[in-house]
PDB file of C-alpha atoms in Angstrom:
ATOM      1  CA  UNK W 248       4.525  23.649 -63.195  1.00 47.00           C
ATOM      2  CA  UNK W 249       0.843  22.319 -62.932  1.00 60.00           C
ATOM      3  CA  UNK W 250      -1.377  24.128 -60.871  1.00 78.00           C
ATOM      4  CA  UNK W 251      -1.967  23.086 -57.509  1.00 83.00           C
ATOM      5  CA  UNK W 252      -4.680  20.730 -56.660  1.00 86.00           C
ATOM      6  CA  UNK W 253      -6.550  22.181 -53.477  1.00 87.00           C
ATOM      7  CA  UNK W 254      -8.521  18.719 -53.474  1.00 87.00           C
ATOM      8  CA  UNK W 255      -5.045  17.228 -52.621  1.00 91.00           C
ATOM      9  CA  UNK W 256      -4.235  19.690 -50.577  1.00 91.00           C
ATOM     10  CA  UNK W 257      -7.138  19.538 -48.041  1.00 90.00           C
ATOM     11  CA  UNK W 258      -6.988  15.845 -47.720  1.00 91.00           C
ATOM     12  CA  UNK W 259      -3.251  16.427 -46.545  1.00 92.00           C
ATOM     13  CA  UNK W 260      -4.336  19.443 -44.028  1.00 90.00           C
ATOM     14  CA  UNK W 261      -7.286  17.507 -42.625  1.00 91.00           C
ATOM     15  CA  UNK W 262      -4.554  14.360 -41.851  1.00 90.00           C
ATOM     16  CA  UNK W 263      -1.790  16.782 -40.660  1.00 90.00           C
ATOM     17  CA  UNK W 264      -4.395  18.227 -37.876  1.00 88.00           C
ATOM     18  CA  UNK W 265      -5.595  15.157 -37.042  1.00 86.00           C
ATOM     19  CA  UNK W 266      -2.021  13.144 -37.117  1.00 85.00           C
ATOM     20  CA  UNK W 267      -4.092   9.886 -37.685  1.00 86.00           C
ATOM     21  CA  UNK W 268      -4.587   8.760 -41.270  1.00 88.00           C
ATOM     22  CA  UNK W 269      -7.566   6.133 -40.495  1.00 88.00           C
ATOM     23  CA  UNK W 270      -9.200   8.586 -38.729  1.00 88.00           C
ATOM     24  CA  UNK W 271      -8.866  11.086 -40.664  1.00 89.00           C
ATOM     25  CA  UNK W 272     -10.349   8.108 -43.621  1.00 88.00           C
ATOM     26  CA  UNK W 273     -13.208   7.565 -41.511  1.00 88.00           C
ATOM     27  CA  UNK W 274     -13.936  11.068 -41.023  1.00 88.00           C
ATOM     28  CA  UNK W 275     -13.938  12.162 -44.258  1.00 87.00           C
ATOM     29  CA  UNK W 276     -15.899   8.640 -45.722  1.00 88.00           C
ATOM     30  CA  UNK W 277     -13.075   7.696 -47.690  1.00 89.00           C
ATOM     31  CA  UNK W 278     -10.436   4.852 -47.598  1.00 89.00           C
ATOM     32  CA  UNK W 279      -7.474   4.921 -46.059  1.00 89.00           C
ATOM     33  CA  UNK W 280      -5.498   3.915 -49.850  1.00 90.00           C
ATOM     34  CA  UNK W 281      -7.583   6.322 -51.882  1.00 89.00           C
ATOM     35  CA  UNK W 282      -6.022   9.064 -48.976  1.00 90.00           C
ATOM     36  CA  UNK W 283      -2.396   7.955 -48.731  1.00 91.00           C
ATOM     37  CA  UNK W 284      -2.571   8.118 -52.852  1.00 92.00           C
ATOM     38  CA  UNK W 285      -4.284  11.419 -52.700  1.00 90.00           C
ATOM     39  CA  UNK W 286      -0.968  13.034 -49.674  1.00 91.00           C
ATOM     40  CA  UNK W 287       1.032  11.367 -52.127  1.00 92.00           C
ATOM     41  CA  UNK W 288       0.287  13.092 -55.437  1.00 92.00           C
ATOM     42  CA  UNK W 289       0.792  15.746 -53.563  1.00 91.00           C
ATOM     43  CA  UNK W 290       4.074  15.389 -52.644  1.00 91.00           C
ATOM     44  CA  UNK W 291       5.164  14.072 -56.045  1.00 91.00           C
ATOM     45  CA  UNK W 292       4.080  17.603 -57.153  1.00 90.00           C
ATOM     46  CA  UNK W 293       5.813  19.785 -54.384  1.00 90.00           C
ATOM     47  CA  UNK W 294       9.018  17.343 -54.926  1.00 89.00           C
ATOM     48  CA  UNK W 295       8.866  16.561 -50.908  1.00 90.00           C
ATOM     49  CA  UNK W 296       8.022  14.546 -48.382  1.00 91.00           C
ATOM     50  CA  UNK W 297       4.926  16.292 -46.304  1.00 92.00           C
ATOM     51  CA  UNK W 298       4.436  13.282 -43.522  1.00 91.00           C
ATOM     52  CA  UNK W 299       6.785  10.567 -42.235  1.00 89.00           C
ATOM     53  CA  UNK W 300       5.646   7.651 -39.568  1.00 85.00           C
ATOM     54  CA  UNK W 301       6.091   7.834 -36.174  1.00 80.00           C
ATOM     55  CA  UNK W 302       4.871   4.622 -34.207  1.00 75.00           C
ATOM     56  CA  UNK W 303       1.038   4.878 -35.006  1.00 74.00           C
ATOM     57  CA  UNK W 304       1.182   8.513 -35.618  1.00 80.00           C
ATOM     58  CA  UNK W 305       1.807  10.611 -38.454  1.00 86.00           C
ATOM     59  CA  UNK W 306       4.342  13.624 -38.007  1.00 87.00           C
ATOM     60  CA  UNK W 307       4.774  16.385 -40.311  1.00 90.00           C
ATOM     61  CA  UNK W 308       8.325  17.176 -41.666  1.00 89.00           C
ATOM     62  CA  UNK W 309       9.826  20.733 -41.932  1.00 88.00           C
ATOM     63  CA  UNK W 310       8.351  21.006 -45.508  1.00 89.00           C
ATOM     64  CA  UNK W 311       5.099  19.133 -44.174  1.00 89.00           C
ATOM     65  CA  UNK W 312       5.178  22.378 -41.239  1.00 87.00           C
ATOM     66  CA  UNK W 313       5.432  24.924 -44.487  1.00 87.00           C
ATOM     67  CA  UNK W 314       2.479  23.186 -46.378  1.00 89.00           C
ATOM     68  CA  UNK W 315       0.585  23.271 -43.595  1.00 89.00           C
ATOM     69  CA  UNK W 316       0.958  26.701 -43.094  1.00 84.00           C
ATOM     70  CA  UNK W 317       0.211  27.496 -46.240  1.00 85.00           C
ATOM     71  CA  UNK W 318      -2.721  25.323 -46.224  1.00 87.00           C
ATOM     72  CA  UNK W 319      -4.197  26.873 -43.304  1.00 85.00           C
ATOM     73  CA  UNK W 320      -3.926  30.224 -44.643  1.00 80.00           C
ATOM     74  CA  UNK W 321      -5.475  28.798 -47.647  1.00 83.00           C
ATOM     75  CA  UNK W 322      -8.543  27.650 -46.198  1.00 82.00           C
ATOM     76  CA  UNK W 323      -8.459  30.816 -43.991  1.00 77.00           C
ATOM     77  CA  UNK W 324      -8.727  32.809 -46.403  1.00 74.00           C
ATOM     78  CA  UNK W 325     -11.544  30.886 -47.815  1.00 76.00           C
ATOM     79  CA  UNK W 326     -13.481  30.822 -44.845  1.00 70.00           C
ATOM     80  CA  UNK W 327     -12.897  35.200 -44.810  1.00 65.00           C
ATOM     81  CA  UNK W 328     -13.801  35.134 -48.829  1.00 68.00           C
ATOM     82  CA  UNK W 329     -16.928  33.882 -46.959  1.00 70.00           C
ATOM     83  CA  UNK W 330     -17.340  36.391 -44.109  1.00 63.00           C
ATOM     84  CA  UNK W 331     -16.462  39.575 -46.490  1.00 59.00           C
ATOM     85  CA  UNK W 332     -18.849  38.586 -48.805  1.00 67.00           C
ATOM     86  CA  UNK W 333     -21.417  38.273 -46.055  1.00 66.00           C
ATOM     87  CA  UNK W 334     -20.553  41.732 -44.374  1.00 58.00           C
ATOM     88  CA  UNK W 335     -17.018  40.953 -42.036  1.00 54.00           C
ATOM     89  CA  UNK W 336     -13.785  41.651 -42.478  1.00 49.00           C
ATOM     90  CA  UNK W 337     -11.475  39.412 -43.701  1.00 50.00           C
ATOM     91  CA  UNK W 338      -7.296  39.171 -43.117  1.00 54.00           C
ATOM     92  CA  UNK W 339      -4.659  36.594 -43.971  1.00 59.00           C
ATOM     93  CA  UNK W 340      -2.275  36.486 -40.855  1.00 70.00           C
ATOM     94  CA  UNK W 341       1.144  34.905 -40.853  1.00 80.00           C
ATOM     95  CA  UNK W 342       1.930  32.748 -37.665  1.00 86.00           C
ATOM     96  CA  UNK W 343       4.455  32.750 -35.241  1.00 91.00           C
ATOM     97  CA  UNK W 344       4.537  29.458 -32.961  1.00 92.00           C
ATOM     98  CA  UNK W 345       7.279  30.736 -29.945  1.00 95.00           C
ATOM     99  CA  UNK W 346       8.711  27.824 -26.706  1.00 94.00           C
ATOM    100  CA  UNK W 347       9.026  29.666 -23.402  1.00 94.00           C
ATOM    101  CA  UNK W 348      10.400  28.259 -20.554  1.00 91.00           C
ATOM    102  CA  UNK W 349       8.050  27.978 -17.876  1.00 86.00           C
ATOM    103  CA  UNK W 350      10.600  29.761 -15.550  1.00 82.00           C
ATOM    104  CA  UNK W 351      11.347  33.025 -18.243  1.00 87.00           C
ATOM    105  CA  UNK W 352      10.311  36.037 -16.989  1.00 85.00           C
ATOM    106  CA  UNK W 353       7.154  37.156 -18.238  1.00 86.00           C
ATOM    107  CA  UNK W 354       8.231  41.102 -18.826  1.00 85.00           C
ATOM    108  CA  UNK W 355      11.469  39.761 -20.566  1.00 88.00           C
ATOM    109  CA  UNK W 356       8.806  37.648 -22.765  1.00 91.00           C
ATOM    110  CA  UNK W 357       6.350  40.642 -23.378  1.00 90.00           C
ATOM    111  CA  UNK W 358       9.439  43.526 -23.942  1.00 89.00           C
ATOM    112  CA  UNK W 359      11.165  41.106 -26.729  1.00 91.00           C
ATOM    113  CA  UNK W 360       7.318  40.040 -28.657  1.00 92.00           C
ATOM    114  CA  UNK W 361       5.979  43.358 -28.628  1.00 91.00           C
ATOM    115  CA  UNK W 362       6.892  44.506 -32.054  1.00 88.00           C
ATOM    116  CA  UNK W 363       4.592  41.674 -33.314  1.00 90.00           C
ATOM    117  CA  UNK W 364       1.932  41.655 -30.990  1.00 88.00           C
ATOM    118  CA  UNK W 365      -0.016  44.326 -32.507  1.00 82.00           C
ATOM    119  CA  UNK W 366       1.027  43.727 -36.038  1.00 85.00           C
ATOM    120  CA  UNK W 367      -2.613  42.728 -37.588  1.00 82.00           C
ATOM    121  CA  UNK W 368      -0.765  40.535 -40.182  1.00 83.00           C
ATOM    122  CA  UNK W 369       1.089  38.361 -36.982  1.00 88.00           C
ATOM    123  CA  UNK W 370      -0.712  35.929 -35.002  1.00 87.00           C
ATOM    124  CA  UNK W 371       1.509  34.810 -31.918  1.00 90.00           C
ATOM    125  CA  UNK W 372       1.135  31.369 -30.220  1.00 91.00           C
ATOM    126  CA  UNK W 373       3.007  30.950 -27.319  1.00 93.00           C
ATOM    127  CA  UNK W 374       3.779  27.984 -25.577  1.00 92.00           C
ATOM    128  CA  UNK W 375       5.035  27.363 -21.912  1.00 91.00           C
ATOM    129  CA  UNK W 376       7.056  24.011 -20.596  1.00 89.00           C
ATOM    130  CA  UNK W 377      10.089  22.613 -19.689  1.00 89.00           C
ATOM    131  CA  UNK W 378      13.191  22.755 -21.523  1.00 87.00           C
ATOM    132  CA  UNK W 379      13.290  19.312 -22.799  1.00 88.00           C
ATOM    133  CA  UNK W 380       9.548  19.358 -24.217  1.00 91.00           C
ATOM    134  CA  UNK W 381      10.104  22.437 -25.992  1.00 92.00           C
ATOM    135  CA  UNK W 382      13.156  21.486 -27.611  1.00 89.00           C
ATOM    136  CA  UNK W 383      11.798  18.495 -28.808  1.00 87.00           C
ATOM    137  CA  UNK W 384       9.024  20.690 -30.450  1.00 88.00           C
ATOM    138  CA  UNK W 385      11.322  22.908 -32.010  1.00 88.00           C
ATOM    139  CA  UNK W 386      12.596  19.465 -33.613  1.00 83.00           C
ATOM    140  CA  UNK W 387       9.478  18.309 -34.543  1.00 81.00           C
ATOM    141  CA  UNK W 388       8.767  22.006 -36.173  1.00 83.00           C
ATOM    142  CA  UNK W 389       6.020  22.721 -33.603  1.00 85.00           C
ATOM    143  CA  UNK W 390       7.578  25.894 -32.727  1.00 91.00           C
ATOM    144  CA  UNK W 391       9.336  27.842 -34.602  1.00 91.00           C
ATOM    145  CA  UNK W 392      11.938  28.844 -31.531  1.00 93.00           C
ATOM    146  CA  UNK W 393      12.738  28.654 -27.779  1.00 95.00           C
ATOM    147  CA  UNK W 394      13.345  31.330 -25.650  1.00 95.00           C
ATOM    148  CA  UNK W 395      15.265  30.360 -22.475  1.00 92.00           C
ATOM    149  CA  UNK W 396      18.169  32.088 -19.902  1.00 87.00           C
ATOM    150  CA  UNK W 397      20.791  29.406 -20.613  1.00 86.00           C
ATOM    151  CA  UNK W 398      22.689  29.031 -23.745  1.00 86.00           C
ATOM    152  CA  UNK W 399      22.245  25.277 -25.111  1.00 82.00           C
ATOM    153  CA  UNK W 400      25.364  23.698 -26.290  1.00 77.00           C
ATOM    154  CA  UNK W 401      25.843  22.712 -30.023  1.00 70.00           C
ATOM    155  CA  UNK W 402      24.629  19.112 -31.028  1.00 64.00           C
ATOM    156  CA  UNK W 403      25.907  18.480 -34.337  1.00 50.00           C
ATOM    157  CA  UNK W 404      23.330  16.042 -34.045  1.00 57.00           C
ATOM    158  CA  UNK W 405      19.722  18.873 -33.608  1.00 64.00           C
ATOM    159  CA  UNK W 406      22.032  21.689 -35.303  1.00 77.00           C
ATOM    160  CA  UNK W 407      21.081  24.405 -32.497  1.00 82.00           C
ATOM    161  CA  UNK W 408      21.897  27.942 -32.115  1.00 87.00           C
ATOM    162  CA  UNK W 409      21.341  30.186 -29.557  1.00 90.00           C
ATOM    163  CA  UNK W 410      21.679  33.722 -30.275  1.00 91.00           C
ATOM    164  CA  UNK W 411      21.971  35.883 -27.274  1.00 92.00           C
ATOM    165  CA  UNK W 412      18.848  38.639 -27.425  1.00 92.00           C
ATOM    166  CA  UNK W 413      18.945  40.786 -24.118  1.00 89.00           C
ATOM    167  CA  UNK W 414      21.437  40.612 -21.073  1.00 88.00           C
ATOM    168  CA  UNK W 415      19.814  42.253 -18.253  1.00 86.00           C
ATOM    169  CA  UNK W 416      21.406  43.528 -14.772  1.00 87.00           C
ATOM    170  CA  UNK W 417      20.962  41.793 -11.623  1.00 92.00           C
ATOM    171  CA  UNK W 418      20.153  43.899  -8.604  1.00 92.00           C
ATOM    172  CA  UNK W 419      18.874  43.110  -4.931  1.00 93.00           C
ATOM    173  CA  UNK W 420      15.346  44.461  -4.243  1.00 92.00           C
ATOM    174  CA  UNK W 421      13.570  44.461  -1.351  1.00 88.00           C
ATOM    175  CA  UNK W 422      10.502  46.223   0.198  1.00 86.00           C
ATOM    176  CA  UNK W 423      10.567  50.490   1.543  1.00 85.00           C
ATOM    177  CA  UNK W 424      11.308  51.277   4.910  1.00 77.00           C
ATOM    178  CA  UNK W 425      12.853  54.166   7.037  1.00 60.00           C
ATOM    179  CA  UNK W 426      16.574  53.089   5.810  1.00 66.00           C
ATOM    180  CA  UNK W 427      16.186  53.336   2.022  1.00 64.00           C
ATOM    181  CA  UNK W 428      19.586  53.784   1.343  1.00 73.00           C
ATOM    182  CA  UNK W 429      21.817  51.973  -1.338  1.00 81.00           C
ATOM    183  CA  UNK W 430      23.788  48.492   0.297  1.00 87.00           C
ATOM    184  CA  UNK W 431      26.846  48.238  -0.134  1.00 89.00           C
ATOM    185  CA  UNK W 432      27.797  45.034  -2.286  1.00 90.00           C
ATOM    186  CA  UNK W 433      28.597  42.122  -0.882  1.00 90.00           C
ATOM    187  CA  UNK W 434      29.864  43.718   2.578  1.00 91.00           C
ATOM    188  CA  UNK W 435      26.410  44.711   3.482  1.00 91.00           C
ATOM    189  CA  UNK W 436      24.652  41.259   2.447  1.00 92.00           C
ATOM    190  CA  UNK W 437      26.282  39.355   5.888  1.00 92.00           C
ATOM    191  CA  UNK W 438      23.793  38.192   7.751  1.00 92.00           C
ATOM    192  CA  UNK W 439      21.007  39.399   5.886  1.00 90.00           C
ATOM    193  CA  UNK W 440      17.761  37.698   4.520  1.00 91.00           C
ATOM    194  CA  UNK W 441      18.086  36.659   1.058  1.00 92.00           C
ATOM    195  CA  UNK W 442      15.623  35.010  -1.590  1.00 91.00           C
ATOM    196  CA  UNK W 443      17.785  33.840  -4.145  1.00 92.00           C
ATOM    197  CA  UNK W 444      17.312  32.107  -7.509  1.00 89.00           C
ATOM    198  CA  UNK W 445      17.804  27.898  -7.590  1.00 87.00           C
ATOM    199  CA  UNK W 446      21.280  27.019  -7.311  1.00 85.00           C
ATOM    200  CA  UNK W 447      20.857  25.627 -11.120  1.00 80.00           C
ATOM    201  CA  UNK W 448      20.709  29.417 -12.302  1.00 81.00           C
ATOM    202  CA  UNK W 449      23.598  30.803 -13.918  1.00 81.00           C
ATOM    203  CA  UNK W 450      23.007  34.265 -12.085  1.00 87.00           C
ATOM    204  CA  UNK W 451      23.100  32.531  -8.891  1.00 89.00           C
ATOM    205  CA  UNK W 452      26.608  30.674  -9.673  1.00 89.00           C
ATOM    206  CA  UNK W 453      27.925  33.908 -10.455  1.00 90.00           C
ATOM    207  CA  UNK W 454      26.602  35.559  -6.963  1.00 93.00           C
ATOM    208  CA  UNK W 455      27.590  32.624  -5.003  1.00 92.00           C
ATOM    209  CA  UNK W 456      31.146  32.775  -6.642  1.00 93.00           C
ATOM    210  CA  UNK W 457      30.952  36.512  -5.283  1.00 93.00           C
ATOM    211  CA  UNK W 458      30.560  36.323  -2.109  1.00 93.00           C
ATOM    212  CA  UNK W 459      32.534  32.857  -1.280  1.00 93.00           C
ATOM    213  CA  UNK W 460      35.305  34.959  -2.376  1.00 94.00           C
ATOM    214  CA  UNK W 461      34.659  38.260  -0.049  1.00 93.00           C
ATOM    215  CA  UNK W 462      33.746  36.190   2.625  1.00 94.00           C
ATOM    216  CA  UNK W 463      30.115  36.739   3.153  1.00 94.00           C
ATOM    217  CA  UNK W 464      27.711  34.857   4.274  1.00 94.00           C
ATOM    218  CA  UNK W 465      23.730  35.958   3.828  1.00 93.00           C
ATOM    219  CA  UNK W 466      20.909  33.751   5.633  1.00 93.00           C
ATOM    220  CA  UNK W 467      19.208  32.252   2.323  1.00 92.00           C
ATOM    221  CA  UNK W 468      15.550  32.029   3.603  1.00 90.00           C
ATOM    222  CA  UNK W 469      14.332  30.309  -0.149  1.00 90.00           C
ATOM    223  CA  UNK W 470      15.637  29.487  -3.362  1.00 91.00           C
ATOM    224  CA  UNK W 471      13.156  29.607  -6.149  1.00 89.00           C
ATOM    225  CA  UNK W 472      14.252  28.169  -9.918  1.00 83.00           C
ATOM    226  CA  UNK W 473      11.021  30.340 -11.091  1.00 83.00           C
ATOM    227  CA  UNK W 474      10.899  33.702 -12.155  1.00 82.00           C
ATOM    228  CA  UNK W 475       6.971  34.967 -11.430  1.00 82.00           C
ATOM    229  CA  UNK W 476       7.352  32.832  -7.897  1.00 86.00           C
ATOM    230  CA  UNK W 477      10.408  34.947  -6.976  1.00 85.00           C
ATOM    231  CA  UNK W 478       8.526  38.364  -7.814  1.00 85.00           C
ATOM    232  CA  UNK W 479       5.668  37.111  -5.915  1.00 86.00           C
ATOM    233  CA  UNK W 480       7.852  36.034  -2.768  1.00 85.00           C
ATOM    234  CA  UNK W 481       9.937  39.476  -2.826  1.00 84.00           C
ATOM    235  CA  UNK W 482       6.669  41.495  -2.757  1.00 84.00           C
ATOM    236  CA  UNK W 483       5.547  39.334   0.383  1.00 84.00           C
ATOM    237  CA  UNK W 484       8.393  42.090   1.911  1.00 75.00           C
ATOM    238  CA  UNK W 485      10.049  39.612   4.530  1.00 79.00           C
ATOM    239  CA  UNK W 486      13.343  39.604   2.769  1.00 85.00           C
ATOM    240  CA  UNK W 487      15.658  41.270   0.099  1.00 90.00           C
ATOM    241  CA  UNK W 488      15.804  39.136  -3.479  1.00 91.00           C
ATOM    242  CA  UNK W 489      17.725  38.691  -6.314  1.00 92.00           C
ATOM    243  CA  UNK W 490      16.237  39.304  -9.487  1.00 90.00           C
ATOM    244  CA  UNK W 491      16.778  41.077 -12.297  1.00 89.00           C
ATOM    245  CA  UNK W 492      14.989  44.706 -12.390  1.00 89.00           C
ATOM    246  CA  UNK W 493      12.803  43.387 -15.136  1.00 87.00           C
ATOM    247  CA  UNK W 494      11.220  41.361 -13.085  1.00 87.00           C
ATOM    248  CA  UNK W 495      10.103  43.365 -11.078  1.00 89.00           C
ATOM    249  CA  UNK W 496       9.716  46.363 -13.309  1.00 89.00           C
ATOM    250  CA  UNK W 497       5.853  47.123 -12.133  1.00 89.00           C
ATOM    251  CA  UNK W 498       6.764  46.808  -8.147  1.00 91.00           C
ATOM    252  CA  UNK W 499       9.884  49.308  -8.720  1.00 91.00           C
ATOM    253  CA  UNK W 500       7.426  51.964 -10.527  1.00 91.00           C
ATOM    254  CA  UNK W 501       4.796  51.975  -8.008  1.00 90.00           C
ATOM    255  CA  UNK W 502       6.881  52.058  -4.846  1.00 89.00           C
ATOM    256  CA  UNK W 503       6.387  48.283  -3.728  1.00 89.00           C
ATOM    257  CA  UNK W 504       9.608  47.618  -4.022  1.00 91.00           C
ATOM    258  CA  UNK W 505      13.176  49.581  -4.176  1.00 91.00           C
ATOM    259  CA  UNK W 506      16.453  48.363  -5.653  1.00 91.00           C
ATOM    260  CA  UNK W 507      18.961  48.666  -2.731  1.00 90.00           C
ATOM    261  CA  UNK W 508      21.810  48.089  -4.918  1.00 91.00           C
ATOM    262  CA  UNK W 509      23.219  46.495  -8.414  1.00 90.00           C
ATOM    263  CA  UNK W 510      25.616  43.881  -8.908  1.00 91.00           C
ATOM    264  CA  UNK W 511      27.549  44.974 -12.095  1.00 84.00           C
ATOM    265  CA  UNK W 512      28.936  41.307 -12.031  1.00 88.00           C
ATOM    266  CA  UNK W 513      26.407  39.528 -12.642  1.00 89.00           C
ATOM    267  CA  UNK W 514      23.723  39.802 -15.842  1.00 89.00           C
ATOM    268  CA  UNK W 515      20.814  37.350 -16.806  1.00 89.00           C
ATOM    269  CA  UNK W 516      20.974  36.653 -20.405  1.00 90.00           C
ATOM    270  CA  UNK W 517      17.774  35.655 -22.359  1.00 91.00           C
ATOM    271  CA  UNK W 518      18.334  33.602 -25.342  1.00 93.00           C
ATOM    272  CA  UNK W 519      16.543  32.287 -28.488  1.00 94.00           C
ATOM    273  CA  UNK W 520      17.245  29.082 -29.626  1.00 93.00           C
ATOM    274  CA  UNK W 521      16.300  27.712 -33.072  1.00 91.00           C
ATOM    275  CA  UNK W 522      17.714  25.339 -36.282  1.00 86.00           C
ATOM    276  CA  UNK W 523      18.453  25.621 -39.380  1.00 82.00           C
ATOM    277  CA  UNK W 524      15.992  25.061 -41.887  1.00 80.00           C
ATOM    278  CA  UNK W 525      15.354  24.998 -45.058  1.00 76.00           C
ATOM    279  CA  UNK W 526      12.295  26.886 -44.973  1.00 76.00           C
ATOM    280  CA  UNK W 527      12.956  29.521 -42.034  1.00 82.00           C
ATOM    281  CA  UNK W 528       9.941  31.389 -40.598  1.00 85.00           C
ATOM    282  CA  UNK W 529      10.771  35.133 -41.983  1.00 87.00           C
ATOM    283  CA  UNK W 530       9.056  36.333 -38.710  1.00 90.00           C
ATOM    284  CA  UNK W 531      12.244  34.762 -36.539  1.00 91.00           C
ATOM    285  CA  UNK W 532      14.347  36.945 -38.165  1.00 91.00           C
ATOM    286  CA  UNK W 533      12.245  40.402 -37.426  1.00 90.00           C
ATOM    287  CA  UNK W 534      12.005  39.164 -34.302  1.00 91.00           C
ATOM    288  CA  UNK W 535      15.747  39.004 -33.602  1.00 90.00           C
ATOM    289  CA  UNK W 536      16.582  42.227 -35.771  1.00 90.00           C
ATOM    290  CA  UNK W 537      14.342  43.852 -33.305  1.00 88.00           C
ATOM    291  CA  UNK W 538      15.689  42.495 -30.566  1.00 87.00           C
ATOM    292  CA  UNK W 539      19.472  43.330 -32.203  1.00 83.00           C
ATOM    293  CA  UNK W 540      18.232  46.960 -32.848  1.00 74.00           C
ATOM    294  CA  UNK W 541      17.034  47.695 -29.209  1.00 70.00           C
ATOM    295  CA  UNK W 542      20.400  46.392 -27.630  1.00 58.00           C
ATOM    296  CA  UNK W 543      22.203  48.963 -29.982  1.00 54.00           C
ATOM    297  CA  UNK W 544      20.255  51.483 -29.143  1.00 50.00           C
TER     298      UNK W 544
END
């Protein structure tokens, strides 16, 4: 195989961060042609397609994501050939691009990324948004997975998995006082103040289902469908919540909060949803061996 030309190979990494080839044409005081026949000499010579057309955009294909990559690590590593030379310290780092719901717990994020965030070799990028947004930029190879509390179901269509990675239990917290003893599940919840999660939560269809059939009825003073707002609202103190420890893990060490009992019933489930591809990101699967390895532990 012929060697690589770089000169091809920056033209397509200067278009694939722009996204905009006449930009990119004016930018670099060249012609539009003489830069669509450079992207596609370079294609010809990997044997795929890098960039395909979308409305007035360019988007890069799941071999265009890989080159890319590459290509960044390429000129990285040029830019550090630099620095060394001049006195830094230079490293080639392989990137991770992870979706999180804007509503995931931020402990449950931190406990399942930790083996990589102090790797020197791993550069994280995390993203936060809904789950429609971030599943169309797992299509779009923007990230290379989702993390979210809800299984999604299988689209023949997107090929998605979602392979559970931690199932946490569910407990009601609330703030210390002179009767710090355990409750007694669900007989002790009548009548008392609850924050609960939004009724679109799994957890809370499972509670509700709970207590409609033993009869009890709580005083639900909010329901909140995010995960740092509920930790913030059950520190406020004014009523009991349902989260899971995790959550919460910081107020439960220091005192601010105490769990008054657990509801063996009921578990939140984090999972991480990604495709297949042809050219997986070999950090997804340390990051779910990890995960794997902790559950078994």
């Amino acid at each position: 195989m012929a060697e690589l030309n770089y000169h091809h190979l920056r033209y397509f990494w200067a278009v694939a961060h722009d996204g905009n080839l006449s930009r990119t044409a004016q930018r670099l005081h060249v012609s539009q042609s003489a830069l669509s026949v450079q992207i596609r000499k370079l294609e010809e010579q990997l044997g795929q397609n890098l960039l395909e057309r979308e409305g007035r955009r360019l988007r890069l294909t799941e071999a265009g994501r890989i080159a890319l990559d590459y290509a960044d690590t390429v000129f990285a590593a040029g830019a550090e050939l630099v620095g060394t030379l001049k006195g830094g310290v230079g490293q080639r780092r392989r990137v991770l691009r992870v979706g999180a719901l804007t509503t995931l717990s931020r402990n449950f994020q931190l406990e399942l990324l930790r083996p990589l965030i102090h790797r020197d070799d791993v550069e994280l990028v995390i993203r936060s948004a809904g789950r429609r947004e971030l599943l169309a930029q797992l299509q779009t190879h923007a990230v290379d997975l989702v993390l979210s509390n809800e299984a999604l179901p299988r689209d023949a269509g997107a090929d998605w998995y979602s392979q559970l990675v931690s199932s946490q239990p569910i407990s009601v917290v609330g703030p210390p006082s002179a009767d710090d003893g355990p409750l007694r599940f669900p007989g002790d919840l009548e009548g008392v103040r609850l924050v609960l999660p939004s009724l679109e939560s799994g957890v809370r269809e499972s509670f509700d289902r709970l207590l409609e059939f033993a009869g009890v009825r709580p005083v639900i003073l909010a329901e909140v469908d995010d995960m740092a707002m509920l930790r913030l609202v059950a520190r406020e103190g004014h009523a009991y919540a349902l989260v899971p420890p995790v959550v919460v893990r910081d107020e439960l060490r220091a005192g601010v909060l105490v769990e008054r009992c657990r509801i063996p019933e009921v578990r939140e489930r984090f999972y991480a949803i990604f495709q297949r591809r042809r050219f997986p990101n070999p950090l997804v699967r340390e990051l779910l061996e990890a995960a794997a390895g902790r559950d078994n532990e």
